[in-house]
PDB file of C-alpha atoms in Angstrom:
ATOM      1  CA  GLN U  20      -7.393   5.985 -13.672  1.00 63.00           C
ATOM      2  CA  SER U  21      -3.798   6.872 -12.804  1.00 67.00           C
ATOM      3  CA  VAL U  22      -1.267   4.187 -13.608  1.00 89.00           C
ATOM      4  CA  VAL U  23       2.278   3.836 -12.388  1.00 97.00           C
ATOM      5  CA  THR U  24       4.103   1.162 -14.338  1.00 98.00           C
ATOM      6  CA  GLN U  25       6.850  -1.220 -13.255  1.00 98.00           C
ATOM      7  CA  PRO U  26       8.388  -4.165 -15.123  1.00 98.00           C
ATOM      8  CA  PRO U  27       6.650  -7.408 -14.103  1.00 97.00           C
ATOM      9  CA  SER U  28       9.915  -9.111 -13.253  1.00 97.00           C
ATOM     10  CA  VAL U  29      13.659  -8.659 -13.016  1.00 98.00           C
ATOM     11  CA  SER U  30      16.288 -11.239 -12.157  1.00 97.00           C
ATOM     12  CA  GLY U  31      19.961 -11.445 -11.379  1.00 97.00           C
ATOM     13  CA  ALA U  32      22.644 -13.701 -10.025  1.00 97.00           C
ATOM     14  CA  PRO U  33      23.810 -13.353  -6.441  1.00 97.00           C
ATOM     15  CA  GLY U  34      26.105 -10.354  -6.105  1.00 97.00           C
ATOM     16  CA  GLN U  35      24.797  -8.612  -9.205  1.00 97.00           C
ATOM     17  CA  ARG U  36      23.063  -5.247  -9.424  1.00 97.00           C
ATOM     18  CA  VAL U  37      19.453  -4.999 -10.542  1.00 98.00           C
ATOM     19  CA  THR U  38      17.260  -1.966 -11.069  1.00 98.00           C
ATOM     20  CA  ILE U  39      13.483  -1.575 -11.035  1.00 98.00           C
ATOM     21  CA  SER U  40      11.895   1.293 -12.919  1.00 98.00           C
ATOM     22  CA  CYS U  41       8.734   3.086 -11.856  1.00 98.00           C
ATOM     23  CA  THR U  42       7.100   5.247 -14.533  1.00 98.00           C
ATOM     24  CA  GLY U  43       4.308   7.638 -13.639  1.00 97.00           C
ATOM     25  CA  SER U  44       2.926  10.915 -14.893  1.00 96.00           C
ATOM     26  CA  SER U  45       2.640  14.596 -14.129  1.00 95.00           C
ATOM     27  CA  SER U  46      -0.129  13.954 -11.607  1.00 95.00           C
ATOM     28  CA  ASN U  47       2.080  11.804  -9.399  1.00 96.00           C
ATOM     29  CA  ILE U  48       5.849  11.358  -9.673  1.00 96.00           C
ATOM     30  CA  GLY U  49       6.247  14.179 -12.184  1.00 95.00           C
ATOM     31  CA  GLY U  50       4.262  16.493  -9.939  1.00 95.00           C
ATOM     32  CA  GLY U  51       7.071  16.464  -7.412  1.00 93.00           C
ATOM     33  CA  TYR U  52       5.438  14.034  -4.998  1.00 95.00           C
ATOM     34  CA  ALA U  53       7.633  11.716  -2.973  1.00 95.00           C
ATOM     35  CA  VAL U  54       8.190   8.145  -4.166  1.00 97.00           C
ATOM     36  CA  HIS U  55       8.439   5.371  -1.593  1.00 98.00           C
ATOM     37  CA  TRP U  56       9.509   1.776  -2.127  1.00 98.00           C
ATOM     38  CA  TYR U  57       8.130  -1.371  -0.476  1.00 98.00           C
ATOM     39  CA  GLN U  58       9.246  -4.979  -0.283  1.00 98.00           C
ATOM     40  CA  GLN U  59       6.620  -7.696   0.067  1.00 98.00           C
ATOM     41  CA  LEU U  60       7.687 -11.196   1.031  1.00 97.00           C
ATOM     42  CA  PRO U  61       5.249 -14.049   0.333  1.00 94.00           C
ATOM     43  CA  GLY U  62       2.318 -14.089   2.716  1.00 94.00           C
ATOM     44  CA  THR U  63       3.244 -10.851   4.457  1.00 97.00           C
ATOM     45  CA  ALA U  64       2.246  -7.201   4.333  1.00 98.00           C
ATOM     46  CA  PRO U  65       4.446  -4.779   2.385  1.00 98.00           C
ATOM     47  CA  LYS U  66       7.302  -3.151   4.261  1.00 97.00           C
ATOM     48  CA  VAL U  67       8.854   0.244   3.555  1.00 97.00           C
ATOM     49  CA  ILE U  68      12.462  -0.108   2.433  1.00 97.00           C
ATOM     50  CA  ILE U  69      13.090   3.427   1.166  1.00 97.00           C
ATOM     51  CA  ASN U  70      11.080   6.576   1.779  1.00 93.00           C
ATOM     52  CA  GLY U  71      10.758   9.632  -0.410  1.00 87.00           C
ATOM     53  CA  ASN U  72      13.816  11.253   1.128  1.00 84.00           C
ATOM     54  CA  ASN U  73      15.873   8.247   0.054  1.00 87.00           C
ATOM     55  CA  ASN U  74      16.168   7.160   3.660  1.00 92.00           C
ATOM     56  CA  ARG U  75      16.148   3.533   4.694  1.00 95.00           C
ATOM     57  CA  PRO U  76      14.345   2.517   7.891  1.00 94.00           C
ATOM     58  CA  SER U  77      16.465   0.892  10.552  1.00 93.00           C
ATOM     59  CA  GLY U  78      17.432  -2.630   9.577  1.00 94.00           C
ATOM     60  CA  VAL U  79      17.183  -2.154   5.805  1.00 96.00           C
ATOM     61  CA  PRO U  80      20.570  -2.889   4.220  1.00 95.00           C
ATOM     62  CA  ASP U  81      22.396  -0.119   2.379  1.00 95.00           C
ATOM     63  CA  ARG U  82      22.487  -2.177  -0.808  1.00 96.00           C
ATOM     64  CA  PHE U  83      19.044  -0.696  -1.506  1.00 97.00           C
ATOM     65  CA  SER U  84      19.028   2.793  -3.046  1.00 96.00           C
ATOM     66  CA  ALA U  85      16.578   4.911  -4.994  1.00 97.00           C
ATOM     67  CA  SER U  86      16.534   7.788  -7.421  1.00 96.00           C
ATOM     68  CA  LYS U  87      13.960   9.941  -9.168  1.00 96.00           C
ATOM     69  CA  SER U  88      13.920  12.045 -12.321  1.00 95.00           C
ATOM     70  CA  GLY U  89      10.999  13.664 -14.078  1.00 96.00           C
ATOM     71  CA  THR U  90       8.039  11.306 -14.157  1.00 96.00           C
ATOM     72  CA  SER U  91      10.096   8.232 -13.244  1.00 97.00           C
ATOM     73  CA  ALA U  92      11.864   6.704 -10.304  1.00 97.00           C
ATOM     74  CA  SER U  93      14.013   3.652  -9.817  1.00 97.00           C
ATOM     75  CA  LEU U  94      15.152   1.261  -7.125  1.00 97.00           C
ATOM     76  CA  ALA U  95      18.588  -0.335  -7.272  1.00 97.00           C
ATOM     77  CA  ILE U  96      19.690  -3.423  -5.409  1.00 97.00           C
ATOM     78  CA  THR U  97      23.437  -3.925  -5.415  1.00 97.00           C
ATOM     79  CA  GLY U  98      25.077  -7.132  -4.259  1.00 96.00           C
ATOM     80  CA  LEU U  99      21.861  -9.087  -4.800  1.00 97.00           C
ATOM     81  CA  GLN U 100      21.215 -11.734  -2.163  1.00 97.00           C
ATOM     82  CA  ALA U 101      18.837 -14.693  -2.001  1.00 96.00           C
ATOM     83  CA  GLU U 102      16.841 -12.965   0.747  1.00 96.00           C
ATOM     84  CA  ASP U 103      16.052 -10.108  -1.666  1.00 97.00           C
ATOM     85  CA  GLU U 104      13.741 -12.378  -3.658  1.00 97.00           C
ATOM     86  CA  ALA U 105      10.374 -10.675  -3.217  1.00 97.00           C
ATOM     87  CA  ASP U 106       7.832  -8.368  -4.835  1.00 98.00           C
ATOM     88  CA  TYR U 107       8.678  -4.658  -4.902  1.00 98.00           C
ATOM     89  CA  TYR U 108       6.276  -1.734  -5.266  1.00 98.00           C
ATOM     90  CA  CYS U 109       6.788   1.967  -5.720  1.00 98.00           C
ATOM     91  CA  GLN U 110       4.168   4.340  -4.315  1.00 98.00           C
ATOM     92  CA  SER U 111       3.431   8.034  -4.591  1.00 97.00           C
ATOM     93  CA  TYR U 112       0.640  10.529  -4.132  1.00 96.00           C
ATOM     94  CA  ASP U 113      -1.583  11.289  -7.122  1.00 95.00           C
ATOM     95  CA  SER U 114      -3.302  14.653  -7.367  1.00 95.00           C
ATOM     96  CA  SER U 115      -5.989  13.398  -9.745  1.00 93.00           C
ATOM     97  CA  LEU U 116      -6.903  10.599  -7.317  1.00 93.00           C
ATOM     98  CA  SER U 117      -6.398  12.791  -4.255  1.00 93.00           C
ATOM     99  CA  GLY U 118      -4.771   9.745  -2.776  1.00 94.00           C
ATOM    100  CA  PHE U 119      -2.089   7.129  -2.996  1.00 95.00           C
ATOM    101  CA  VAL U 120      -1.073   5.291  -6.120  1.00 97.00           C
ATOM    102  CA  PHE U 121       0.982   2.110  -6.180  1.00 97.00           C
ATOM    103  CA  GLY U 122       3.129   0.877  -9.008  1.00 98.00           C
ATOM    104  CA  THR U 123       2.114  -2.346 -10.732  1.00 97.00           C
ATOM    105  CA  GLY U 124       4.764  -4.305  -8.851  1.00 98.00           C
ATOM    106  CA  THR U 125       7.952  -6.147  -9.805  1.00 98.00           C
ATOM    107  CA  LYS U 126       8.980  -9.659  -8.843  1.00 98.00           C
ATOM    108  CA  VAL U 127      12.702  -9.949  -8.191  1.00 98.00           C
ATOM    109  CA  SER U 128      14.191 -13.396  -8.695  1.00 97.00           C
ATOM    110  CA  VAL U 129      17.678 -14.432  -7.640  1.00 96.00           C
ATOM    111  CA  LEU U 130      19.088 -16.932 -10.111  1.00 94.00           C
TER     112      LEU U 130
ATOM    113  CA  GLN O  11       4.790   0.817  18.573  1.00 90.00           C
ATOM    114  CA  VAL O  12       1.635   1.272  16.507  1.00 94.00           C
ATOM    115  CA  GLN O  13      -0.156  -1.961  15.663  1.00 97.00           C
ATOM    116  CA  LEU O  14      -3.170  -2.517  13.425  1.00 97.00           C
ATOM    117  CA  GLN O  15      -5.501  -5.509  13.295  1.00 98.00           C
ATOM    118  CA  GLU O  16      -8.256  -6.125  10.754  1.00 98.00           C
ATOM    119  CA  SER O  17     -11.430  -7.982  11.676  1.00 97.00           C
ATOM    120  CA  GLY O  18     -14.489  -9.014   9.719  1.00 96.00           C
ATOM    121  CA  PRO O  19     -16.010 -11.848   7.719  1.00 96.00           C
ATOM    122  CA  GLY O  20     -13.844 -13.973   5.468  1.00 95.00           C
ATOM    123  CA  LEU O  21     -16.693 -14.893   3.126  1.00 97.00           C
ATOM    124  CA  VAL O  22     -19.359 -12.610   1.718  1.00 98.00           C
ATOM    125  CA  LYS O  23     -22.015 -13.160  -0.922  1.00 97.00           C
ATOM    126  CA  PRO O  24     -22.135 -11.506  -4.342  1.00 97.00           C
ATOM    127  CA  SER O  25     -24.195  -8.293  -4.344  1.00 97.00           C
ATOM    128  CA  GLY O  26     -23.697  -8.097  -0.577  1.00 97.00           C
ATOM    129  CA  THR O  27     -21.841  -5.595   1.599  1.00 98.00           C
ATOM    130  CA  LEU O  28     -18.410  -6.044   3.149  1.00 98.00           C
ATOM    131  CA  SER O  29     -17.761  -4.477   6.534  1.00 98.00           C
ATOM    132  CA  LEU O  30     -14.271  -4.523   8.016  1.00 98.00           C
ATOM    133  CA  THR O  31     -12.893  -2.916  11.152  1.00 98.00           C
ATOM    134  CA  CYS O  32      -9.317  -2.013  11.978  1.00 97.00           C
ATOM    135  CA  THR O  33      -8.355  -1.773  15.643  1.00 97.00           C
ATOM    136  CA  VAL O  34      -5.380   0.467  16.387  1.00 95.00           C
ATOM    137  CA  SER O  35      -3.166   0.003  19.424  1.00 95.00           C
ATOM    138  CA  GLY O  36      -0.075   1.841  20.578  1.00 92.00           C
ATOM    139  CA  GLY O  37      -1.217   5.254  19.412  1.00 88.00           C
ATOM    140  CA  SER O  38      -4.159   7.599  18.975  1.00 86.00           C
ATOM    141  CA  ILE O  39      -6.386   7.404  15.934  1.00 88.00           C
ATOM    142  CA  SER O  40      -7.212  11.090  16.102  1.00 83.00           C
ATOM    143  CA  ASN O  41      -4.543  12.129  13.616  1.00 82.00           C
ATOM    144  CA  PHE O  42      -2.793  10.687  10.555  1.00 89.00           C
ATOM    145  CA  TYR O  43      -4.042   9.138   7.330  1.00 92.00           C
ATOM    146  CA  TRP O  44      -5.735   5.783   7.903  1.00 94.00           C
ATOM    147  CA  SER O  45      -5.993   3.747   4.729  1.00 96.00           C
ATOM    148  CA  TRP O  46      -7.570   0.650   3.332  1.00 98.00           C
ATOM    149  CA  ILE O  47      -5.466  -1.084   0.689  1.00 98.00           C
ATOM    150  CA  ARG O  48      -6.382  -4.336  -1.020  1.00 98.00           C
ATOM    151  CA  GLN O  49      -4.552  -6.975  -3.017  1.00 98.00           C
ATOM    152  CA  PRO O  50      -6.343  -9.567  -5.175  1.00 97.00           C
ATOM    153  CA  PRO O  51      -4.670 -12.987  -5.015  1.00 96.00           C
ATOM    154  CA  GLY O  52      -1.462 -12.937  -7.044  1.00 95.00           C
ATOM    155  CA  LYS O  53      -1.940  -9.296  -8.058  1.00 96.00           C
ATOM    156  CA  GLY O  54      -0.774  -5.830  -7.058  1.00 97.00           C
ATOM    157  CA  LEU O  55      -1.768  -3.325  -4.399  1.00 98.00           C
ATOM    158  CA  GLU O  56      -4.762  -1.008  -4.799  1.00 97.00           C
ATOM    159  CA  TRP O  57      -5.332   2.010  -2.574  1.00 97.00           C
ATOM    160  CA  MET O  58      -9.040   2.134  -1.742  1.00 98.00           C
ATOM    161  CA  GLY O  59      -9.151   5.329   0.256  1.00 96.00           C
ATOM    162  CA  TYR O  60      -8.290   6.948   3.546  1.00 94.00           C
ATOM    163  CA  VAL O  61      -9.872   8.734   6.428  1.00 93.00           C
ATOM    164  CA  TYR O  62      -7.963  11.568   8.074  1.00 88.00           C
ATOM    165  CA  ASN O  63      -8.364  14.372  10.541  1.00 79.00           C
ATOM    166  CA  ALA O  64     -10.821  12.195  12.476  1.00 74.00           C
ATOM    167  CA  GLY O  65     -13.449  12.109   9.768  1.00 86.00           C
ATOM    168  CA  SER O  66     -12.448  13.568   6.411  1.00 92.00           C
ATOM    169  CA  THR O  67     -12.267  11.034   3.614  1.00 95.00           C
ATOM    170  CA  SER O  68     -10.809  10.532   0.167  1.00 95.00           C
ATOM    171  CA  TYR O  69     -11.718   7.527  -1.956  1.00 97.00           C
ATOM    172  CA  ASN O  70     -10.248   5.960  -5.074  1.00 96.00           C
ATOM    173  CA  PRO O  71     -12.520   7.180  -7.895  1.00 95.00           C
ATOM    174  CA  SER O  72     -12.775   3.622  -9.211  1.00 95.00           C
ATOM    175  CA  LEU O  73     -14.569   2.623  -5.985  1.00 96.00           C
ATOM    176  CA  GLU O  74     -16.152   5.883  -4.894  1.00 94.00           C
ATOM    177  CA  SER O  75     -19.735   4.866  -5.618  1.00 96.00           C
ATOM    178  CA  ARG O  76     -19.414   1.731  -3.464  1.00 98.00           C
ATOM    179  CA  VAL O  77     -17.057   2.572  -0.610  1.00 98.00           C
ATOM    180  CA  SER O  78     -17.317   4.409   2.677  1.00 97.00           C
ATOM    181  CA  MET O  79     -14.892   4.767   5.572  1.00 97.00           C
ATOM    182  CA  SER O  80     -15.257   6.127   9.069  1.00 95.00           C
ATOM    183  CA  VAL O  81     -13.429   6.508  12.356  1.00 93.00           C
ATOM    184  CA  ASP O  82     -14.598   5.694  15.884  1.00 92.00           C
ATOM    185  CA  THR O  83     -12.230   7.588  18.149  1.00 90.00           C
ATOM    186  CA  SER O  84     -13.848   6.198  21.304  1.00 91.00           C
ATOM    187  CA  LYS O  85     -12.823   2.677  20.305  1.00 93.00           C
ATOM    188  CA  ASN O  86      -9.617   3.634  18.452  1.00 93.00           C
ATOM    189  CA  GLN O  87     -10.978   1.920  15.366  1.00 94.00           C
ATOM    190  CA  PHE O  88     -11.646   2.786  11.759  1.00 95.00           C
ATOM    191  CA  SER O  89     -13.861   0.903   9.355  1.00 97.00           C
ATOM    192  CA  LEU O  90     -14.550   0.088   5.727  1.00 98.00           C
ATOM    193  CA  LYS O  91     -17.820  -0.630   3.950  1.00 98.00           C
ATOM    194  CA  LEU O  92     -17.900  -1.838   0.359  1.00 98.00           C
ATOM    195  CA  THR O  93     -21.227  -2.500  -1.338  1.00 98.00           C
ATOM    196  CA  SER O  94     -22.446  -4.352  -4.441  1.00 98.00           C
ATOM    197  CA  LEU O  95     -19.739  -6.980  -4.189  1.00 98.00           C
ATOM    198  CA  THR O  96     -18.602  -9.129  -7.109  1.00 98.00           C
ATOM    199  CA  SER O  97     -15.937 -11.794  -7.443  1.00 97.00           C
ATOM    200  CA  THR O  98     -13.447  -9.104  -8.467  1.00 97.00           C
ATOM    201  CA  ASP O  99     -13.590  -7.793  -4.895  1.00 98.00           C
ATOM    202  CA  THR O 100     -12.002 -11.011  -3.633  1.00 98.00           C
ATOM    203  CA  ALA O 101      -8.726  -9.854  -2.111  1.00 98.00           C
ATOM    204  CA  ILE O 102      -6.566  -9.489   0.945  1.00 98.00           C
ATOM    205  CA  TYR O 103      -7.680  -6.284   2.655  1.00 98.00           C
ATOM    206  CA  TYR O 104      -5.080  -4.347   4.644  1.00 98.00           C
ATOM    207  CA  CYS O 105      -5.647  -1.470   7.005  1.00 98.00           C
ATOM    208  CA  ALA O 106      -2.654   0.819   7.143  1.00 97.00           C
ATOM    209  CA  ARG O 107      -1.341   4.181   8.304  1.00 95.00           C
ATOM    210  CA  ALA O 108       1.036   6.654   6.750  1.00 92.00           C
ATOM    211  CA  THR O 109       3.907   7.880   8.898  1.00 90.00           C
ATOM    212  CA  GLY O 110       2.593  11.447   8.753  1.00 89.00           C
ATOM    213  CA  THR O 111       0.942  13.414   5.959  1.00 88.00           C
ATOM    214  CA  PHE O 112      -0.099  12.085   2.566  1.00 87.00           C
ATOM    215  CA  MET O 113       3.490  12.695   1.403  1.00 89.00           C
ATOM    216  CA  THR O 114       4.891  10.091   3.793  1.00 92.00           C
ATOM    217  CA  PRO O 115       5.127   6.328   3.291  1.00 94.00           C
ATOM    218  CA  VAL O 116       2.596   3.808   4.547  1.00 95.00           C
ATOM    219  CA  ALA O 117       4.754   2.584   7.393  1.00 94.00           C
ATOM    220  CA  TYR O 118       2.237   0.686   9.493  1.00 96.00           C
ATOM    221  CA  TRP O 119       0.208  -2.222   8.136  1.00 98.00           C
ATOM    222  CA  GLY O 120      -2.157  -4.777   9.562  1.00 98.00           C
ATOM    223  CA  GLN O 121      -1.484  -8.408   8.771  1.00 97.00           C
ATOM    224  CA  GLY O 122      -4.270  -8.386   6.186  1.00 98.00           C
ATOM    225  CA  THR O 123      -7.488 -10.346   6.023  1.00 98.00           C
ATOM    226  CA  LEU O 124      -8.577 -12.452   3.058  1.00 98.00           C
ATOM    227  CA  VAL O 125     -12.110 -11.727   1.909  1.00 98.00           C
ATOM    228  CA  THR O 126     -13.686 -14.087  -0.600  1.00 98.00           C
ATOM    229  CA  VAL O 127     -16.812 -13.079  -2.505  1.00 98.00           C
ATOM    230  CA  SER O 128     -18.711 -16.240  -3.340  1.00 96.00           C
ATOM    231  CA  SER O 129     -22.176 -17.717  -3.013  1.00 95.00           C
TER     232      SER O 129
END
Protein backbone atom coordinates (compact mmCIF):
# COMPACT_ATOMS: atom_id res chain seq x y z
CA GLN A 1 0.00 0.00 0.00
CA SER A 2 1.48 3.34 -1.08
CA VAL A 3 1.78 5.90 1.68
CA VAL A 4 2.32 9.61 1.41
CA THR A 5 3.13 11.09 4.80
CA GLN A 6 2.34 14.52 6.23
CA PRO A 7 2.81 15.84 9.77
CA PRO A 8 -0.43 15.44 11.76
CA SER A 9 -0.46 19.07 12.79
CA VAL A 10 1.31 22.40 12.44
CA SER A 11 0.52 25.67 14.16
CA GLY A 12 1.51 29.29 14.03
CA ALA A 13 0.56 32.74 15.20
CA PRO A 14 -1.30 35.10 12.90
CA GLY A 15 1.09 36.58 10.35
CA GLN A 16 3.64 33.80 10.67
CA ARG A 17 4.80 31.39 7.98
CA VAL A 18 4.10 27.68 8.27
CA THR A 19 5.09 24.82 6.01
CA ILE A 20 3.56 21.37 5.51
CA SER A 21 5.71 18.56 4.19
CA CYS A 22 4.47 15.74 1.99
CA THR A 23 6.79 12.74 1.70
CA GLY A 24 6.15 10.05 -0.88
CA SER A 25 8.16 7.57 -2.89
CA SER A 26 9.43 6.76 -6.35
CA SER A 27 6.03 5.43 -7.39
CA ASN A 28 4.31 8.76 -6.82
CA ILE A 29 5.98 12.11 -6.14
CA GLY A 30 9.45 10.83 -6.98
CA GLY A 31 8.17 9.41 -10.24
CA GLY A 32 7.61 12.91 -11.56
CA TYR A 33 3.85 12.96 -11.04
CA ALA A 34 2.17 16.24 -10.22
CA VAL A 35 1.38 17.10 -6.60
CA HIS A 36 -1.82 18.97 -5.81
CA TRP A 37 -2.85 20.55 -2.52
CA TYR A 38 -6.33 20.69 -0.96
CA GLN A 39 -7.87 22.60 1.91
CA GLN A 40 -10.75 21.03 3.82
CA LEU A 41 -12.82 23.16 6.17
CA PRO A 42 -14.93 21.38 8.79
CA GLY A 43 -17.99 19.71 7.33
CA THR A 44 -17.10 20.47 3.72
CA ALA A 45 -15.53 18.69 0.78
CA PRO A 46 -11.85 19.32 0.01
CA LYS A 47 -11.04 22.22 -2.28
CA VAL A 48 -8.04 22.54 -4.58
CA ILE A 49 -5.78 25.40 -3.49
CA ILE A 50 -2.72 24.64 -5.62
CA ASN A 51 -2.40 22.36 -8.63
CA GLY A 52 0.64 20.51 -9.87
CA ASN A 53 1.78 23.46 -11.96
CA ASN A 54 1.89 25.57 -8.80
CA ASN A 55 -1.14 27.50 -9.98
CA ARG A 56 -3.81 28.72 -7.62
CA PRO A 57 -7.46 28.60 -8.70
CA SER A 58 -9.26 31.91 -8.83
CA GLY A 59 -9.99 33.20 -5.35
CA VAL A 60 -7.15 31.40 -3.57
CA PRO A 61 -4.87 33.96 -1.92
CA ASP A 62 -1.25 34.23 -3.04
CA ARG A 63 -0.01 33.54 0.48
CA PHE A 64 -0.29 29.85 -0.47
CA SER A 65 2.66 28.43 -2.43
CA ALA A 66 4.06 24.99 -3.14
CA SER A 67 7.31 23.34 -4.09
CA LYS A 68 8.54 19.86 -4.94
CA SER A 69 11.89 18.11 -4.84
CA GLY A 70 12.69 14.44 -5.27
CA THR A 71 10.16 12.32 -3.42
CA SER A 72 8.80 15.22 -1.36
CA ALA A 73 6.69 18.30 -1.73
CA SER A 74 5.69 21.11 0.57
CA LEU A 75 3.01 23.73 1.01
CA ALA A 76 3.83 27.11 2.54
CA ILE A 77 1.36 29.53 4.03
CA THR A 78 2.79 32.98 4.60
CA GLY A 79 1.01 35.64 6.62
CA LEU A 80 -1.10 33.02 8.39
CA GLN A 81 -4.68 34.09 9.00
CA ALA A 82 -7.44 32.72 11.23
CA GLU A 83 -9.40 31.61 8.15
CA ASP A 84 -6.52 29.31 7.18
CA GLU A 85 -7.34 26.99 10.08
CA ALA A 86 -8.28 23.77 8.30
CA ASP A 87 -7.04 20.34 7.25
CA TYR A 88 -4.65 20.21 4.29
CA TYR A 89 -3.93 17.25 2.02
CA CYS A 90 -1.41 16.67 -0.72
CA GLN A 91 -2.35 14.34 -3.57
CA SER A 92 -0.53 12.72 -6.46
CA TYR A 93 -0.80 9.84 -8.88
CA ASP A 94 0.74 6.51 -7.86
CA SER A 95 1.92 4.10 -10.54
CA SER A 96 1.75 1.07 -8.25
CA LEU A 97 -1.89 1.86 -7.41
CA SER A 98 -2.70 3.00 -10.94
CA GLY A 99 -4.63 5.73 -9.24
CA PHE A 100 -4.65 8.64 -6.87
CA VAL A 101 -2.92 8.75 -3.53
CA PHE A 102 -3.63 11.29 -0.81
CA GLY A 103 -1.29 12.38 1.91
CA THR A 104 -2.22 11.55 5.50
CA GLY A 105 -3.40 15.10 6.12
CA THR A 106 -2.25 17.99 8.30
CA LYS A 107 -4.33 20.09 10.66
CA VAL A 108 -3.27 23.73 10.67
CA SER A 109 -4.06 25.66 13.84
CA VAL A 110 -3.79 29.42 14.22
CA LEU A 111 -2.70 30.28 17.74
CA GLN B 1 -20.34 24.67 -13.87
CA VAL B 2 -20.05 20.95 -13.18
CA GLN B 3 -21.97 19.77 -10.13
CA LEU B 4 -22.02 16.34 -8.51
CA GLN B 5 -24.57 14.90 -6.09
CA GLU B 6 -24.32 11.60 -4.24
CA SER B 7 -27.40 9.56 -3.39
CA GLY B 8 -27.93 6.31 -1.54
CA PRO B 9 -28.69 4.83 1.86
CA GLY B 10 -27.22 6.37 4.98
CA LEU B 11 -27.32 3.13 6.97
CA VAL B 12 -26.31 -0.33 5.80
CA LYS B 13 -25.91 -3.60 7.67
CA PRO B 14 -22.63 -5.43 8.28
CA SER B 15 -21.86 -8.01 5.58
CA GLY B 16 -24.23 -6.13 3.27
CA THR B 17 -23.63 -4.21 0.05
CA LEU B 18 -23.42 -0.44 -0.34
CA SER B 19 -24.73 1.10 -3.54
CA LEU B 20 -24.23 4.80 -4.21
CA THR B 21 -25.01 6.88 -7.28
CA CYS B 22 -23.50 10.18 -8.34
CA THR B 23 -25.57 12.41 -10.61
CA VAL B 24 -23.57 14.84 -12.75
CA SER B 25 -24.99 18.10 -14.03
CA GLY B 26 -23.44 20.88 -16.06
CA GLY B 27 -21.32 18.62 -18.22
CA SER B 28 -21.09 15.29 -20.01
CA ILE B 29 -20.02 12.16 -18.19
CA SER B 30 -18.57 10.63 -21.33
CA ASN B 31 -15.02 11.80 -20.63
CA PHE B 32 -12.80 12.49 -17.62
CA TYR B 33 -11.87 10.48 -14.54
CA TRP B 34 -14.83 9.97 -12.21
CA SER B 35 -13.75 8.97 -8.73
CA TRP B 36 -15.10 7.73 -5.46
CA ILE B 37 -13.17 8.97 -2.43
CA ARG B 38 -14.08 8.24 1.17
CA GLN B 39 -13.22 9.70 4.55
CA PRO B 40 -13.86 7.86 7.83
CA PRO B 41 -15.02 10.21 10.60
CA GLY B 42 -12.09 12.26 11.86
CA LYS B 43 -9.65 10.59 9.46
CA GLY B 44 -8.00 11.22 6.10
CA LEU B 45 -9.03 10.79 2.48
CA GLU B 46 -8.88 7.44 0.70
CA TRP B 47 -9.13 7.10 -3.07
CA MET B 48 -11.34 4.09 -3.80
CA GLY B 49 -11.13 4.04 -7.57
CA TYR B 50 -12.24 5.72 -10.75
CA VAL B 51 -14.08 5.02 -13.94
CA TYR B 52 -12.90 6.71 -17.12
CA ASN B 53 -13.36 6.67 -20.84
CA ALA B 54 -17.02 5.75 -20.29
CA GLY B 55 -16.31 2.36 -18.76
CA SER B 56 -12.68 1.60 -17.98
CA THR B 57 -11.93 1.26 -14.29
CA SER B 58 -9.06 1.32 -11.83
CA TYR B 59 -9.54 0.38 -8.19
CA ASN B 60 -7.47 0.83 -5.05
CA PRO B 61 -5.83 -2.58 -4.52
CA SER B 62 -6.89 -2.50 -0.87
CA LEU B 63 -10.54 -2.60 -1.99
CA GLU B 64 -10.32 -4.34 -5.34
CA SER B 65 -11.96 -7.58 -4.24
CA ARG B 66 -15.02 -5.73 -2.91
CA VAL B 67 -15.55 -2.70 -5.15
CA SER B 68 -17.05 -2.07 -8.55
CA MET B 69 -17.84 1.14 -10.41
CA SER B 70 -19.79 1.87 -13.55
CA VAL B 71 -21.12 4.69 -15.68
CA ASP B 72 -24.61 5.22 -17.10
CA THR B 73 -24.16 7.78 -19.86
CA SER B 74 -27.89 7.89 -20.61
CA LYS B 75 -28.58 9.23 -17.12
CA ASN B 76 -25.29 11.14 -16.70
CA GLN B 77 -24.60 9.11 -13.57
CA PHE B 78 -21.86 6.91 -12.23
CA SER B 79 -22.13 4.43 -9.40
CA LEU B 80 -20.28 2.59 -6.67
CA LYS B 81 -20.86 -0.86 -5.19
CA LEU B 82 -18.96 -2.05 -2.14
CA THR B 83 -19.61 -5.53 -0.76
CA SER B 84 -18.91 -7.40 2.49
CA LEU B 85 -19.26 -4.28 4.60
CA THR B 86 -17.79 -3.91 8.09
CA SER B 87 -17.75 -1.06 10.56
CA THR B 88 -14.47 0.14 9.06
CA ASP B 89 -16.40 1.11 5.93
CA THR B 90 -18.29 3.76 7.89
CA ALA B 91 -17.28 7.00 6.20
CA ILE B 92 -18.30 10.04 4.23
CA TYR B 93 -18.34 8.98 0.59
CA TYR B 94 -17.56 11.62 -2.03
CA CYS B 95 -17.99 11.37 -5.77
CA ALA B 96 -15.52 13.56 -7.59
CA ARG B 97 -13.97 14.41 -10.95
CA ALA B 98 -10.47 15.35 -11.97
CA THR B 99 -10.06 18.46 -14.09
CA GLY B 100 -8.67 16.41 -16.97
CA THR B 101 -6.37 13.39 -17.04
CA PHE B 102 -5.11 11.44 -14.04
CA MET B 103 -2.33 14.04 -13.72
CA THR B 104 -4.79 16.83 -12.91
CA PRO B 105 -6.31 17.71 -9.54
CA VAL B 106 -9.69 16.53 -8.32
CA ALA B 107 -11.41 19.85 -8.87
CA TYR B 108 -15.06 18.87 -8.64
CA TRP B 109 -16.54 17.21 -5.56
CA GLY B 110 -19.99 16.25 -4.40
CA GLN B 111 -21.04 17.38 -0.95
CA GLY B 112 -20.44 13.88 0.41
CA THR B 113 -22.82 11.41 1.97
CA LEU B 114 -22.30 9.76 5.35
CA VAL B 115 -22.69 6.00 5.27
CA THR B 116 -22.86 4.16 8.58
CA VAL B 117 -22.37 0.40 8.73
CA SER B 118 -24.31 -0.89 11.71
CA SER B 119 -26.89 -3.51 12.58
